[in-house]
Short mmCIF file of C-alpha atoms in Angstrom, two decimals:
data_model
loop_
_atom_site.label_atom_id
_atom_site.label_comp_id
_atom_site.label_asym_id
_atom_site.label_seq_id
_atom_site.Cartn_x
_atom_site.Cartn_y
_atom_site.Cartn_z
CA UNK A 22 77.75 102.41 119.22
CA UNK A 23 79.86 100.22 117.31
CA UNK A 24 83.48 100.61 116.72
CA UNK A 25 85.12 102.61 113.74
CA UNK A 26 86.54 100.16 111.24
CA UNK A 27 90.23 99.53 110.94
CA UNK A 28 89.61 100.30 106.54
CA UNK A 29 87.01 101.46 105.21
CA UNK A 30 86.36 102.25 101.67
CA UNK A 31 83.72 104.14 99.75
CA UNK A 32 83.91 103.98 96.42
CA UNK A 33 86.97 103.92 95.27
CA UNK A 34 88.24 104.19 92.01
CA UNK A 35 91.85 104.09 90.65
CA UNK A 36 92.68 104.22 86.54
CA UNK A 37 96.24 103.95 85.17
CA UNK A 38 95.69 106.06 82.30
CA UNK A 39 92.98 104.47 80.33
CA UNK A 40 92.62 101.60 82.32
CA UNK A 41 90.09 101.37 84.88
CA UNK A 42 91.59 99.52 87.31
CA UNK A 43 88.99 99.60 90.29
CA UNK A 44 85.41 100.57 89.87
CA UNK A 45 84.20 101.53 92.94
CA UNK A 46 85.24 99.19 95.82
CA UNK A 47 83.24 99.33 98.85
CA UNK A 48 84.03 97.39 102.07
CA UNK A 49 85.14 97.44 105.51
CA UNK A 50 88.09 95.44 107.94
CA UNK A 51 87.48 95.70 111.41
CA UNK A 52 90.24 95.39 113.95
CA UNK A 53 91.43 92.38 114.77
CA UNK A 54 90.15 90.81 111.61
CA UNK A 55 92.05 89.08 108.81
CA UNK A 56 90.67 89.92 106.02
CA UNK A 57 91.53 87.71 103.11
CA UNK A 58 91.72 89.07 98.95
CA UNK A 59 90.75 86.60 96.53
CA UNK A 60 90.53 86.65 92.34
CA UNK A 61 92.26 86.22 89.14
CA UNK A 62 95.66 88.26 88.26
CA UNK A 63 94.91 91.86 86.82
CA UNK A 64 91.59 92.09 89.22
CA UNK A 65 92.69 95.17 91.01
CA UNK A 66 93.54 93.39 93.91
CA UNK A 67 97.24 94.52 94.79
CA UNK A 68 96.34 97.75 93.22
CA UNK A 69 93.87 98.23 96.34
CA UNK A 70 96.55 97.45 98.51
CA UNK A 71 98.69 99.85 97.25
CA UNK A 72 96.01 102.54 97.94
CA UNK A 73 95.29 101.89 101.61
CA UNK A 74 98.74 102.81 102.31
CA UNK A 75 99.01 105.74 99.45
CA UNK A 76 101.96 104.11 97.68
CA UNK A 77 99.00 104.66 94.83
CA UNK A 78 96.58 107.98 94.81
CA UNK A 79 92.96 107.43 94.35
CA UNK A 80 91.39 109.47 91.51
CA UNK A 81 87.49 108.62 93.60
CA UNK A 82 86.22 108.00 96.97
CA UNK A 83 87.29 107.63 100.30
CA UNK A 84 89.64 105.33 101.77
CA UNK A 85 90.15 105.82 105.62
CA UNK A 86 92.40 103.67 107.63
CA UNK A 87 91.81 103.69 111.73
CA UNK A 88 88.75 106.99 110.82
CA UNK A 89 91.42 109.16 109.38
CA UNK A 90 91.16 109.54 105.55
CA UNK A 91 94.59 108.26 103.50
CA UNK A 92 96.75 110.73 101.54
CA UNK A 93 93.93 113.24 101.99
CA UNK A 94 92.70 116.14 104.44
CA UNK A 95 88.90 116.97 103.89
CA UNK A 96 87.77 120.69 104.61
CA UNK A 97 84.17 121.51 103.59
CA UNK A 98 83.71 119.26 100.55
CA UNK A 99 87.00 119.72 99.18
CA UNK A 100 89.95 117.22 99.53
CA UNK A 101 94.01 118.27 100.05
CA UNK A 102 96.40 116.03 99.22
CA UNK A 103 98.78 115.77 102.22
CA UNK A 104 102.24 116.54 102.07
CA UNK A 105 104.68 113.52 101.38
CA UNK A 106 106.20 114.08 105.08
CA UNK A 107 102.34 113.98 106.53
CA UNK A 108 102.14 110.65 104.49
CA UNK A 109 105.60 109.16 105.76
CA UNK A 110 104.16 109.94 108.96
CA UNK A 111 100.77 108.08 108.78
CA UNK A 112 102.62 105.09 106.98
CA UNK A 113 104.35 104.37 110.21
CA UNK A 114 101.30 103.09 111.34
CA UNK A 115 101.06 100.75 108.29
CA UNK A 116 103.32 97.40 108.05
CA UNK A 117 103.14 96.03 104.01
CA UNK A 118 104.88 92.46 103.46
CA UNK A 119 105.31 92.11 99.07
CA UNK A 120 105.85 89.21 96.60
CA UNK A 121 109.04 90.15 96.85
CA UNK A 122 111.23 90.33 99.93
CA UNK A 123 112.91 93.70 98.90
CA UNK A 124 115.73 93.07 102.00
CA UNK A 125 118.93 95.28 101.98
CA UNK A 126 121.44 92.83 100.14
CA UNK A 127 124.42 94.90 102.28
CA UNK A 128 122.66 94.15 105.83
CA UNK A 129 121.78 91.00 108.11
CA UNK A 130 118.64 89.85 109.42
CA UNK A 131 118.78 91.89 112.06
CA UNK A 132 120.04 95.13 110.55
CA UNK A 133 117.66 94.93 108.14
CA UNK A 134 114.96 94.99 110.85
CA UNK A 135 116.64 97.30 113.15
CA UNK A 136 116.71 100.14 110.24
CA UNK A 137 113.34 101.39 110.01
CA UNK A 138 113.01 102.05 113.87
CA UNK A 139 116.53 103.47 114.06
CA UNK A 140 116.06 105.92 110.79
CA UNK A 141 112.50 106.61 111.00
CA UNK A 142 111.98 106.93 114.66
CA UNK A 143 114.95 107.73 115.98
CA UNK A 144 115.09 104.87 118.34
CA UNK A 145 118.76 104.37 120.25
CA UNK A 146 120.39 101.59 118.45
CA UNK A 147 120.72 98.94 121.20
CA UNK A 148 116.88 99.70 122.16
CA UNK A 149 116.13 98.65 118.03
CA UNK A 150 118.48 95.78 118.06
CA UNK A 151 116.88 94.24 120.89
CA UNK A 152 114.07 94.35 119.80
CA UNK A 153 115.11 93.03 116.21
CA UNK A 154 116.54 89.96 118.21
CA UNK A 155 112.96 89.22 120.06
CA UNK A 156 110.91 89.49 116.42
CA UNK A 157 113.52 87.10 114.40
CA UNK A 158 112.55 84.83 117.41
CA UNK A 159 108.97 85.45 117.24
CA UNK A 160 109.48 84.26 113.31
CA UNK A 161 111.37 81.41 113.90
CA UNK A 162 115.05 83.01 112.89
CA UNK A 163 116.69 83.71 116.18
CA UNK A 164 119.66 81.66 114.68
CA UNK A 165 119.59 83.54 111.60
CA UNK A 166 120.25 87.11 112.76
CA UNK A 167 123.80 87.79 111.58
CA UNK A 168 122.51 86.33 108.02
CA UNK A 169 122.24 88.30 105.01
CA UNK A 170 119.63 87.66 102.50
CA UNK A 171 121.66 85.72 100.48
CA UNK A 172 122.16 83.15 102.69
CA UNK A 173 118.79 82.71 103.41
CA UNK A 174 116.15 80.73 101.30
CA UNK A 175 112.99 82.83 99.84
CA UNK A 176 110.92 81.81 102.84
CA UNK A 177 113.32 82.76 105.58
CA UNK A 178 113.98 86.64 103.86
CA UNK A 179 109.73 86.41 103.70
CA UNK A 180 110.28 86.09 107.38
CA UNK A 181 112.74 88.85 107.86
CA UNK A 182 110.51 91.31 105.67
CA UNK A 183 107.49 90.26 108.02
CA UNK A 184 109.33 90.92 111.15
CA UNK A 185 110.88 94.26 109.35
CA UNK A 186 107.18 95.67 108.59
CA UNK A 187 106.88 94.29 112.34
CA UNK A 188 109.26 96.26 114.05
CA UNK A 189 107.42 99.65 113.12
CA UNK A 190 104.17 98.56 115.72
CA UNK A 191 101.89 98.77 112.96
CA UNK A 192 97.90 98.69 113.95
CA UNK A 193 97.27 96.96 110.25
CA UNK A 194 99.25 94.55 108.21
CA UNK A 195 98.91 94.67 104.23
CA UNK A 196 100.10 91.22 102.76
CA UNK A 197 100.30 90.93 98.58
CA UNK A 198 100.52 87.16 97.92
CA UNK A 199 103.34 86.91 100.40
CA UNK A 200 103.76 83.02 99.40
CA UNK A 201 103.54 83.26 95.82
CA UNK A 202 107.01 83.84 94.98
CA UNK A 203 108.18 81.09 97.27
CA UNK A 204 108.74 77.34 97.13
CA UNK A 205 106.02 74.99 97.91
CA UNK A 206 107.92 73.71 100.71
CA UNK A 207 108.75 77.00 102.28
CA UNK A 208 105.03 78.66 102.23
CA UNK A 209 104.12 76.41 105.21
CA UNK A 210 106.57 78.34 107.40
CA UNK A 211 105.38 81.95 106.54
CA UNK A 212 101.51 81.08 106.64
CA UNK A 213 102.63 79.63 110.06
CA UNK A 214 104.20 83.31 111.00
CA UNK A 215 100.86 85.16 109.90
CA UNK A 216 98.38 81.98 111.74
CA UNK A 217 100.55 83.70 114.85
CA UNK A 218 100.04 87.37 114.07
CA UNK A 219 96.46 86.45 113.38
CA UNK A 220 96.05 84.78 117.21
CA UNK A 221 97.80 87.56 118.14
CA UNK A 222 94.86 90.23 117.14
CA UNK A 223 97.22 91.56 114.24
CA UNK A 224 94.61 93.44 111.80
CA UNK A 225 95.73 91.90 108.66
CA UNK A 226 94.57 92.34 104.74
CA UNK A 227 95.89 89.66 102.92
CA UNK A 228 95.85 89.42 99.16
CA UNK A 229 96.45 85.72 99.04
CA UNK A 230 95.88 82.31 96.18
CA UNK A 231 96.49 80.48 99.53
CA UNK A 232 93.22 79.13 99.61
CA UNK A 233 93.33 76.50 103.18
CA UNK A 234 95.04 79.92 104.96
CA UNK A 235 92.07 81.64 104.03
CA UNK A 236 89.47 78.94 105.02
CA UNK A 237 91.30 78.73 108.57
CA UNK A 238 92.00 81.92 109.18
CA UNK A 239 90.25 84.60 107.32
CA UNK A 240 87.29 86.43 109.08
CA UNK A 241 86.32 87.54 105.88
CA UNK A 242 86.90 86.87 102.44
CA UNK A 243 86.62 88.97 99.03
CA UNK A 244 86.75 87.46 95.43
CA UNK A 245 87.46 90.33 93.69
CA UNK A 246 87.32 90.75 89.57
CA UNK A 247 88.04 93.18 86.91
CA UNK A 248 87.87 95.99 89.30
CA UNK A 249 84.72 95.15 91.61
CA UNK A 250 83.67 93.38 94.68
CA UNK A 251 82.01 90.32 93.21
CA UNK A 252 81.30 88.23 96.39
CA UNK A 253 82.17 88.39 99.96
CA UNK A 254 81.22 86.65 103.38
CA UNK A 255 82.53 84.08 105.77
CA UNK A 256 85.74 82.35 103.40
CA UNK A 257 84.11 79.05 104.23
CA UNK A 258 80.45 79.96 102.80
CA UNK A 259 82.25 81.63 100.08
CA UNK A 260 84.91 78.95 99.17
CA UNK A 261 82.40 75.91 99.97
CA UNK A 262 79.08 77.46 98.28
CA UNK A 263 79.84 80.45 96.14
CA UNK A 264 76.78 82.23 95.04
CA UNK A 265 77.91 83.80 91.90
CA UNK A 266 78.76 82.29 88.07
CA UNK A 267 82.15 84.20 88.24
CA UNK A 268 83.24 82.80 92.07
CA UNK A 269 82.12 79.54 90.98
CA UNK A 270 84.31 79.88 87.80
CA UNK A 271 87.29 81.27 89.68
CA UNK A 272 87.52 78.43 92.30
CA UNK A 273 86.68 75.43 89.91
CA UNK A 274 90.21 76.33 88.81
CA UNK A 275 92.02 76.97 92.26
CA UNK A 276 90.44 74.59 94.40
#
């Protein structure tokens, strides 16, 4: 018997009014694996982020994260929305790094990391704070924990939003082109955070243009476009012999 995927999705459509975002995306993220998102803006790749952890509803398909269905309760053939406290709940399990860091201006590092425990799960402050401490270390700000975000550069608050979505235990991390609104010089330092997650057996979907993270550490790699799985494999087949017009197109201009 093999074991239940981390995600899986069947299917899955999402439209913003008229626009047919994604046309029926099929695919599957075991544990343990980093799985890597590839393709042109506007491709419906964040949008399928956004889904796995119901900050968007599905209007088709299935989406199930660790073999319980998102946002959704199935009885006979029918499907109930959950309620948004069921949702909160299964989000928990859920850690999502964005573009943008989206840090609480008012706190420090290490408030802003403590919070989420201490409000959501009720842990005793000193038991969150410790803990805070031991993830700014783990991402390379031990020195920057009485900080607030606007004394640190765009890479270091990437760092504090990655140990923040740490400090929930999450079983899977979603990533949405967590470099792209940095400094070329600072992306090094934040791929080098995830490299460690990754070693670390962190499930991780990461909607990336970092091409050499996804070479070196992806298990898997998707080039998505207008809404559909176009290609996917190993990143290196895909990146070094692309089998498809529209890959080939797509990395002629990123590689």
């Amino acid at each position: 018997m093999t074991a239940q995927p981390m995600v899986k999705a069947e299917g899955v459509h999402k439209s913003f009014g008229p626009a047919h975002i994604l046309k029926g995306i099929d695919l599957e993220v075991a544990e343990g694996e980093v799985f890597c998102l590839i393709g042109p803006s506007g491709s419906g790749k964040s949008t399928f982020l956004r889904c796995i952890n119901h900050l968007e509803q599905i209007n088709a398909g299935r989406l199930y994260v660790d073999g319980e269905l998102v946002g959704y309760r199935q009885k006979g053939d029918k499907l109930y929305e959950l309620k948004d406290s069921e949702v909160a709940l299964k989000r928990r399990d859920i850690g999502m790094v964005f573009q943008r860091f989206n840090l609480f201006p008012h706190m420090t590092a290490v408030e802003n990391v403590m919070e989420a425990p201490v409000q959501v799960k009720r842990e005793p402050k000193a038991v969150a704070r410790e803990r805070a401490l031991k993830l700014l270390d783990r991402v390379g700000l031990a020195d920057k924990a009485g900080n607030y975000p606007s004394q640190l550069s765009g890479g270091q608050q990437q760092r504090v939003a990655i140990a923040r979505a740490l400090a929930m235990d999450p079983k899977l991390m979603l990533f949405d082109e967590p470099t792209s609104a940095l400094d070329p010089e600072l992306v090094g330092d934040v791929l080098d955070v995830m490299r460690g997650l990754a070693e670390d057996g962190m499930t991780m979907i990461v909607v990336t243009h970092e091409m050499g993270f996804a070479r070196e550490v992806g298990d898997s790699l998707v080039f998505m476009d207008d809404g559909v799985v176009v290609e996917a494999g190993h990143p290196r087949d895909v990146l070094t012999n692309p089998q498809h017009d529209r890959t080939k197109s797509f990395l002629s201009k990123v590689l």
